[in-house]
Amino acid sequence: MKKFTIILWLSILFSGIGIFFWYNDWKFSLPTPVPPNYMPVALSETIDLNNKITTTASQSLFLHFFNPHCPCSRFNMAHFKSLVEKFGNDIKFAIVVLSAGEYTEKEIQNKFKLTIPVFFDTSIAISCGVYSTPQAVIIDKDKKLFYRGNYNRTRYCPDKKTEYARLALESFLTNNNSVSFNQLALKAYGCQIPKCIK
Amino acid sequence: MKNSTSVSEEGVPVYAASYQLQVKRRSDKLINYFLPCYFLIGFVFAQFYDTWEISIGVGSICLIAYYSVKVALPGSNLYQYVLSVVFGIFMAQYIYQMHGQFEMHFFAFIGSAILITYQNWKLQIPMLVVVVVHHTIFGYLQNSGVESIFFTQLDYFELQAFITHFVLAAVIFFVCGLWAYQLKKASLMLVNQTAEMGRLQALSVIALNKEKQEAALEKSRHELAESNLKFKYAVQATSDAIWDRRYSENTISWGEGFTTLFGYDITPETVSVLFWKSKVHPDDLDRVSKTIKRAKDNINTKTWAAEYRFLKANGDYAFVTEKAIILRDENGVACRTIGAVQDITEIKQSEIIFKDLSKKLAQEKYLLDTLMENMPDTIYFKDKESKIIRASKFMATKFGLTVDEIIGKSDFDLHSQAHALKAYKDEQNIQQTRQAKIDYVEMIQKNGEEQLLSSTKMPLINQDGEVIGTFGMSRDVTKVRKLEKEQHDAQLEKAVAQGKFEIASDVMHDIGNAVVGFGSYLNRIRRLQNEDSPDNLKNLACYFDRKKTEMVTLFGEVKATAIIKMLQSMGAAQRNTQEEITKSIIEQLNIITHIQEILDIQRQFISGHESQERKPVHLRNVINDSLAMLLSSTEKLGIDVSLDIPTDLPLIKGDRTKLMQAILNILKNSIDSIHDNSPAKTISISAISKEGKLLVEVKDSGIGFDKSTAEQLFKRGFTTKATCSGMGLHNTRKIVECHGGTIDVTSEGKQKGSLAVIGLKI
């Protein structure tokens, strides 16, 4: 009887552990809830940044929407950095910080160990139709939205086949418009933008 | 293991078991450090990607799993296998927290290495199983294309990679398991070798000192035999039954004492534990079984003891007490219990009797204490030397001492020398003669006053019939005796008064008869006196005087004149005498009337004592009737009588005749106090109802009386009037008091009138 009780007890405990793992995994696999007042911005739509980010006439723009407090954002810092290192000469990279915390440009640059521009204006996210972090946005030299979506199907960004941002960037730079992305790429996954941003 | 078996007779397994127990304890202690570290490492990793829920939830459950099993089954090694699983889970937790970081897999190696400490290669298996099962299931699911499973960063978890992964892990676990096995083997070998060396050393010593050893052995054998014999005799002497319970066989082996104690023959049936259980009293079985289980399960318990009732072959239950030692194997699991059972029925019965006696004794003590504490009498117990060994609180307080302080004192400390000496002699005499001195009265002096004590003293005899002192009590009967004397005197006085009363009644009766006769004679004399005219001699003298001439002629002038003068003087003397007699008769008749009045009053008084007739009486009518009876007197004296009596005056209960007599007496006194020449001649009568009483006031303007008279007013026979008996007010007061009322007669002084107030109950 006692042995049976112990076995039952251990089964309950180990089931609890299983539930913990499953629940955390399931929670992160859900898409980010769409904000109630969200204004959709379609691909190829012209983005008006009101000269908040200046580029030369021939320069396209890669915006990385980043929140240091968001675990998902932190997951792919290395991946973003690899993109900058690889394509830094072909496109202008910039980081848009969407955080409730106060950071300086230098602090953000130190986190990535990059010297690319850092912006704290949340209206940029609204203009681009971004409502989660991390998100990648590619704007061509005509200010048209080429890509807005996730970096990867997984949180860890190790899946080469689903490195959506990289694939978008490569097709953009090679003028290959034939690449199409599924919902896993375009439907925003990750952390919600904090409601109160200073 | 073979080596262990070969030296088992030398006690090597004991060393091995002890060593393994040490390993277990040391390893448990180490795990108590490692596991919390594992838990805290989860917190360190949580900081990277905010995986706090996982670190707290999974880490806590792992700790609970390990420690709960360890506490629940302290004698089992199951918790060590749980620990192995927990290490596997912690590794999975870290990998999850750090998003599959390869380095996290090293925790499998750390866990595996830690488990070596238990020197049990089997502990590697649960962790290996966790790793294999986890990788197999999730790898299979991912390869099957289940979208929600993300298990590896590799696109496709190939079988080759899986096998490589598994083989490497298996190698690690195998190597660690091998080290655990080798370590245990080497350690046991070391222990065995040490034991063997000890044994060989002993053998060599034995070889060198064989004769000495043999002699010692012989001596030991002799001592052992003697010891066994002593033990046997001791067992027989103590009537104990030795038993040996083997848990693996579920048997109890009984010694010879079992048959002696309980009357059962030792048979295969009696060896069964069930037999023992069937004989334990049903009310005790559950309790005893629980104590056995508790002692057995607690690894630190070495002995067990219990008391219960055991059914004997003759059908009686015996009270038994058992004491036993618990033998355990190398894992601390109880395997045998050896003990002795002793029949304590007589002791138990003695205890019950003792408890009963104690209870009765306590009750008796309580009763005695209550008596000694509360009785208002002098109660004491004294030893042979008449020193107090126990005294009542009343006695101690009487001498200004506490109950404890008076102990040890004697009468010489408390009373006068004379009294103490007398009491001492009395008590010594009582002890010698064994004769009690019951209810005698003695007188002592206390504070200068005589005090009467009613005392009783008896010899104090113990259970063996020996006189060990005296005891007794005394009560102060001074007041009782005084009261008895007063009652006796009162009865005596009453009897005397009654006798006097009866004599007086007879005397009065005789006097009354005599007076009546005397009165009738006086009236006859008076009548005769009136018939006998005193003028006859005077008329004869006048006749001779008219016939003087003839008388002179006949007797001569001298003689005639002398005869006439003699007749005249005789007539005058007769007249005077007759007047005097008449006056005296009238006085005598007045006196007789007075005596008759006195007798009438006395007769009324007697009849008043005898009759207690009570009827509703209207006092207003009584007063009016009384005034009507006295009307001639008041009119003759010209007294102005005023009445102030309400018509609705309440009725009272009483004897109308008696009350009228009382009112008449008061009114007569008032009338008598008013003389012809009094300046004012008034009598005012008023009556009111007040506070449940009816008050009658009679106020006159008579001569009044002074203070000395006032004090004697109600005294029997006291009077201020020449022709009165002095019974009027005395009788009036008796009548009023017989009616439960009061009377008061006052005056402000002579010539100032008087006021009589009668209060009667309504």
GROMACS .gro file of N, CA and C in nm, chain B residues 380 382-386 411 420-438 440 457-461 467-471:
model
  111
  578TYR      N    1  -0.882   1.666   6.933
  578TYR     CA    2  -0.736   1.649   6.932
  578TYR      C    3  -0.700   1.501   6.938
  580LYS      N    4  -0.350   1.287   7.076
  580LYS     CA    5  -0.224   1.308   7.148
  580LYS      C    6  -0.144   1.178   7.152
  581ASP      N    7  -0.014   1.195   7.164
  581ASP     CA    8   0.070   1.075   7.173
  581ASP      C    9   0.074   1.025   7.319
  582LYS      N   10   0.160   0.930   7.344
  582LYS     CA   11   0.163   0.871   7.477
  582LYS      C   12   0.204   0.972   7.583
  583GLU      N   13   0.281   1.073   7.540
  583GLU     CA   14   0.328   1.175   7.635
  583GLU      C   15   0.233   1.294   7.638
  584SER      N   16   0.112   1.272   7.587
  584SER     CA   17   0.009   1.377   7.585
  584SER      C   18   0.049   1.499   7.504
  609ASP      N   19  -0.070   2.017   7.705
  609ASP     CA   20  -0.156   2.104   7.785
  609ASP      C   21  -0.074   2.199   7.871
  618ALA      N   22  -0.340   2.146   8.344
  618ALA     CA   23  -0.258   2.060   8.258
  618ALA      C   24  -0.221   1.931   8.331
  619LEU      N   25  -0.185   1.946   8.458
  619LEU     CA   26  -0.145   1.830   8.538
  619LEU      C   27  -0.262   1.732   8.553
  620LYS      N   28  -0.377   1.789   8.578
  620LYS     CA   29  -0.496   1.704   8.594
  620LYS      C   30  -0.527   1.629   8.463
  621ALA      N   31  -0.521   1.707   8.353
  621ALA     CA   32  -0.550   1.646   8.222
  621ALA      C   33  -0.447   1.538   8.189
  622TYR      N   34  -0.319   1.565   8.220
  622TYR     CA   35  -0.211   1.470   8.193
  622TYR      C   36  -0.236   1.338   8.269
  623LYS      N   37  -0.272   1.356   8.398
  623LYS     CA   38  -0.298   1.236   8.480
  623LYS      C   39  -0.416   1.158   8.425
  624ASP      N   40  -0.520   1.233   8.388
  624ASP     CA   41  -0.638   1.169   8.328
  624ASP      C   42  -0.598   1.085   8.207
  625GLU      N   43  -0.520   1.146   8.119
  625GLU     CA   44  -0.484   1.080   7.993
  625GLU      C   45  -0.393   0.960   8.017
  626GLN      N   46  -0.301   0.973   8.112
  626GLN     CA   47  -0.216   0.859   8.144
  626GLN      C   48  -0.300   0.744   8.200
  627ASN      N   49  -0.397   0.782   8.282
  627ASN     CA   50  -0.486   0.681   8.341
  627ASN      C   51  -0.569   0.612   8.233
  628ILE      N   52  -0.618   0.692   8.138
  628ILE     CA   53  -0.698   0.635   8.027
  628ILE      C   54  -0.612   0.538   7.947
  629GLN      N   55  -0.486   0.572   7.925
  629GLN     CA   56  -0.398   0.484   7.848
  629GLN      C   57  -0.372   0.353   7.922
  630GLN      N   58  -0.357   0.366   8.054
  630GLN     CA   59  -0.326   0.245   8.132
  630GLN      C   60  -0.449   0.155   8.146
  631THR      N   61  -0.562   0.219   8.171
  631THR     CA   62  -0.683   0.140   8.197
  631THR      C   63  -0.761   0.108   8.071
  632ARG      N   64  -0.731   0.182   7.964
  632ARG     CA   65  -0.805   0.170   7.838
  632ARG      C   66  -0.952   0.203   7.857
  633GLN      N   67  -0.983   0.275   7.961
  633GLN     CA   68  -1.121   0.314   7.989
  633GLN      C   69  -1.142   0.459   7.945
  634ALA      N   70  -1.244   0.477   7.863
  634ALA     CA   71  -1.273   0.612   7.815
  634ALA      C   72  -1.341   0.694   7.923
  635LYS      N   73  -1.327   0.822   7.914
  635LYS     CA   74  -1.394   0.913   8.006
  635LYS      C   75  -1.493   0.992   7.919
  636ILE      N   76  -1.619   0.955   7.934
  636ILE     CA   77  -1.715   1.003   7.836
  636ILE      C   78  -1.807   1.111   7.893
  638TYR      N   79  -1.803   1.411   8.036
  638TYR     CA   80  -1.796   1.470   8.170
  638TYR      C   81  -1.779   1.621   8.155
  655LYS      N   82  -1.279   1.178   7.650
  655LYS     CA   83  -1.142   1.135   7.618
  655LYS      C   84  -1.142   0.984   7.605
  656MET      N   85  -1.065   0.937   7.505
  656MET     CA   86  -1.061   0.793   7.482
  656MET      C   87  -0.918   0.750   7.455
  657PRO      N   88  -0.889   0.623   7.477
  657PRO     CA   89  -0.754   0.576   7.443
  657PRO      C   90  -0.741   0.561   7.291
  658LEU      N   91  -0.626   0.599   7.237
  658LEU     CA   92  -0.600   0.585   7.094
  658LEU      C   93  -0.526   0.453   7.072
  659ILE      N   94  -0.594   0.360   7.006
  659ILE     CA   95  -0.540   0.223   6.992
  659ILE      C   96  -0.512   0.195   6.845
  665VAL      N   97  -0.192   0.073   7.268
  665VAL     CA   98  -0.232   0.211   7.300
  665VAL      C   99  -0.118   0.303   7.258
  666ILE      N  100  -0.151   0.397   7.172
  666ILE     CA  101  -0.045   0.488   7.124
  666ILE      C  102  -0.073   0.632   7.163
  667GLY      N  103  -0.174   0.650   7.246
  667GLY     CA  104  -0.203   0.786   7.292
  667GLY      C  105  -0.348   0.800   7.329
  668THR      N  106  -0.397   0.920   7.319
  668THR     CA  107  -0.538   0.947   7.351
  668THR      C  108  -0.595   1.040   7.246
  669PHE      N  109  -0.725   1.043   7.240
  669PHE     CA  110  -0.792   1.143   7.158
  669PHE      C  111  -0.922   1.182   7.224
   0.00000   0.00000   0.00000
